[in-house]
């Protein structure tokens, strides 16, 4: 009996040691806290440029036509190609604009990315290969690789590739479109500024059939070490509803209102009389 207890104790100790080693974070960077946009920066894909046409996005002629149509719809009071107006997630790459603060939770196998609005994201860093079939999602499927760039035994750089998308997705609220074929590939490089550990760089390159070439932007988040977190439930206060291909506003008394001048009333086929 004593031998059995001793064996069980040794086995439990070995399991505890393995678990501790698996969760050893000493070689990973400290990305704790909330990461925010710098003051005065808008919710644009490229923070350094104005939204919409000011982004100078390398759109194909077909994508330019789509963007112009959504801009015209916005001018008339429509949602203007912004799917989040109907409470759809921001998706990638838009969720990394940091419209709301971003939180990184680093573990050896997975980096979790959370925000106060939109769905969470996982970056798998356990050495896995790409699956044969990826279930399409707004955030896509992300695989990352850590690198020790100066040989000091601590990881400094996280390189990520994301595939497996569905839409609709836009680069930003102006309606700059990504292609609806879901073939987007997004590559990111994230690292702390060596001179200021409260600055996190994110170099993002989007390869998409809505673009004539890869589009690269770099953002520099600022750390808030003592954040107060909130949760934004889009459905709680969202006044927009979709009826067929049109969107309408819901009035305070529960009736559908047009969002554009001259907009036709909802098709009665979508409503069941009881």
CSV table of N, CA, C and O in Angstrom, one decimal, residues 45-46 49 52-65 67 171 176-179 205-217:
chain,number,residue,atom,x,y,z
A,45,UNK,N,-9.0,52.3,-41.2
A,45,UNK,CA,-8.1,51.1,-41.3
A,45,UNK,C,-6.7,51.6,-41.2
A,45,UNK,O,-5.9,51.0,-40.5
A,46,UNK,N,-6.3,52.6,-42.0
A,46,UNK,CA,-5.0,53.2,-41.8
A,46,UNK,C,-5.1,54.5,-41.0
A,46,UNK,O,-5.8,55.4,-41.4
A,49,UNK,N,-4.4,58.1,-42.2
A,49,UNK,CA,-5.1,58.7,-43.4
A,49,UNK,C,-6.6,58.8,-43.1
A,49,UNK,O,-7.2,58.1,-42.3
A,52,UNK,N,-12.5,56.4,-45.9
A,52,UNK,CA,-13.1,56.4,-47.2
A,52,UNK,C,-12.1,56.6,-48.3
A,52,UNK,O,-11.0,56.0,-48.3
A,53,UNK,N,-12.3,57.5,-49.2
A,53,UNK,CA,-11.4,57.8,-50.3
A,53,UNK,C,-10.1,58.3,-49.8
A,53,UNK,O,-9.0,58.1,-50.5
A,54,UNK,N,-10.0,58.9,-48.6
A,54,UNK,CA,-8.8,59.4,-48.0
A,54,UNK,C,-7.8,58.2,-47.7
A,54,UNK,O,-6.6,58.5,-47.6
A,55,UNK,N,-8.3,57.0,-47.6
A,55,UNK,CA,-7.4,55.9,-47.4
A,55,UNK,C,-6.5,55.5,-48.6
A,55,UNK,O,-5.5,54.8,-48.4
A,56,UNK,N,-7.0,56.0,-49.7
A,56,UNK,CA,-6.2,55.6,-51.0
A,56,UNK,C,-6.0,54.1,-51.1
A,56,UNK,O,-5.0,53.6,-51.4
A,57,UNK,N,-7.1,53.4,-50.8
A,57,UNK,CA,-7.1,51.9,-50.9
A,57,UNK,C,-6.8,51.5,-52.3
A,57,UNK,O,-7.4,52.0,-53.3
A,58,UNK,N,-6.0,50.5,-52.5
A,58,UNK,CA,-5.7,50.0,-53.9
A,58,UNK,C,-6.8,49.1,-54.4
A,58,UNK,O,-6.6,47.9,-54.7
A,59,UNK,N,-8.0,49.6,-54.6
A,59,UNK,CA,-9.2,48.8,-55.0
A,59,UNK,C,-9.1,48.5,-56.5
A,59,UNK,O,-8.7,49.3,-57.3
A,60,UNK,N,-9.6,47.3,-56.8
A,60,UNK,CA,-9.8,47.0,-58.2
A,60,UNK,C,-11.0,47.9,-58.8
A,60,UNK,O,-11.8,48.4,-58.0
A,61,UNK,N,-11.1,48.0,-60.1
A,61,UNK,CA,-12.2,48.7,-60.6
A,61,UNK,C,-13.6,48.2,-60.2
A,61,UNK,O,-14.5,49.0,-59.9
A,62,UNK,N,-13.7,46.9,-60.1
A,62,UNK,CA,-15.0,46.3,-59.6
A,62,UNK,C,-15.3,46.7,-58.1
A,62,UNK,O,-16.4,47.1,-57.8
A,63,UNK,N,-14.3,46.7,-57.3
A,63,UNK,CA,-14.4,47.0,-55.9
A,63,UNK,C,-14.7,48.5,-55.7
A,63,UNK,O,-15.4,48.9,-54.9
A,64,UNK,N,-14.1,49.3,-56.6
A,64,UNK,CA,-14.3,50.7,-56.6
A,64,UNK,C,-15.8,51.0,-56.9
A,64,UNK,O,-16.4,51.9,-56.3
A,65,UNK,N,-16.3,50.3,-57.8
A,65,UNK,CA,-17.8,50.5,-58.2
A,65,UNK,C,-18.6,50.2,-57.0
A,65,UNK,O,-19.6,50.9,-56.7
A,67,UNK,N,-17.8,50.3,-53.8
A,67,UNK,CA,-17.6,51.3,-52.8
A,67,UNK,C,-18.4,52.6,-53.1
A,67,UNK,O,-19.0,53.2,-52.3
A,171,UNK,N,-13.2,47.0,-44.6
A,171,UNK,CA,-11.9,47.5,-43.9
A,171,UNK,C,-12.2,48.4,-42.7
A,171,UNK,O,-11.5,48.5,-41.7
A,176,UNK,N,-15.4,50.5,-47.2
A,176,UNK,CA,-14.3,50.0,-48.1
A,176,UNK,C,-14.4,48.5,-48.1
A,176,UNK,O,-14.2,47.8,-47.0
A,177,UNK,N,-14.7,47.8,-49.2
A,177,UNK,CA,-15.1,46.4,-49.2
A,177,UNK,C,-13.9,45.5,-49.3
A,177,UNK,O,-12.9,45.8,-49.9
A,178,UNK,N,-14.1,44.3,-48.7
A,178,UNK,CA,-13.2,43.1,-49.0
A,178,UNK,C,-14.1,42.3,-49.9
A,178,UNK,O,-15.3,42.4,-50.0
A,179,UNK,N,-13.4,41.4,-50.7
A,179,UNK,CA,-14.1,40.6,-51.7
A,179,UNK,C,-15.0,39.6,-51.0
A,179,UNK,O,-14.6,39.1,-49.9
A,205,UNK,N,-0.8,43.2,-43.2
A,205,UNK,CA,-0.8,43.1,-44.7
A,205,UNK,C,-2.0,42.3,-45.1
A,205,UNK,O,-2.2,41.1,-44.7
A,206,UNK,N,-2.9,42.9,-45.9
A,206,UNK,CA,-4.1,42.2,-46.4
A,206,UNK,C,-3.9,41.9,-47.9
A,206,UNK,O,-3.6,42.8,-48.7
A,207,UNK,N,-4.1,40.6,-48.2
A,207,UNK,CA,-4.1,40.1,-49.6
A,207,UNK,C,-5.5,39.7,-49.9
A,207,UNK,O,-6.0,38.8,-49.3
A,208,UNK,N,-6.1,40.4,-50.8
A,208,UNK,CA,-7.6,40.2,-51.1
A,208,UNK,C,-7.9,40.5,-52.5
A,208,UNK,O,-7.3,41.4,-53.1
A,209,UNK,N,-8.8,39.8,-53.1
A,209,UNK,CA,-9.2,40.0,-54.5
A,209,UNK,C,-10.0,41.3,-54.8
A,209,UNK,O,-10.3,41.6,-55.9
A,210,UNK,N,-10.3,42.0,-53.7
A,210,UNK,CA,-10.8,43.4,-53.9
A,210,UNK,C,-9.7,44.4,-54.1
A,210,UNK,O,-10.0,45.5,-54.5
A,211,UNK,N,-8.4,44.0,-54.0
A,211,UNK,CA,-7.3,44.9,-54.1
A,211,UNK,C,-6.4,44.5,-55.3
A,211,UNK,O,-6.3,43.3,-55.7
A,212,UNK,N,-5.8,45.5,-55.8
A,212,UNK,CA,-4.8,45.3,-56.9
A,212,UNK,C,-3.5,44.8,-56.4
A,212,UNK,O,-2.7,44.4,-57.2
A,213,UNK,N,-3.2,45.0,-55.2
A,213,UNK,CA,-1.9,44.6,-54.6
A,213,UNK,C,-2.1,44.4,-53.1
A,213,UNK,O,-3.1,44.9,-52.5
A,214,UNK,N,-1.2,43.8,-52.4
A,214,UNK,CA,-1.3,43.7,-50.9
A,214,UNK,C,-1.3,45.1,-50.3
A,214,UNK,O,-0.6,46.0,-50.8
A,215,UNK,N,-2.1,45.3,-49.3
A,215,UNK,CA,-2.2,46.6,-48.6
A,215,UNK,C,-1.7,46.4,-47.2
A,215,UNK,O,-2.2,45.6,-46.4
A,216,UNK,N,-0.6,47.2,-46.9
A,216,UNK,CA,0.1,47.1,-45.6
A,216,UNK,C,-0.1,48.4,-44.8
A,216,UNK,O,0.1,49.5,-45.3
A,217,UNK,N,-0.5,48.2,-43.5
A,217,UNK,CA,-0.6,49.4,-42.6
A,217,UNK,C,0.1,48.9,-41.3
A,217,UNK,O,0.1,47.8,-40.9
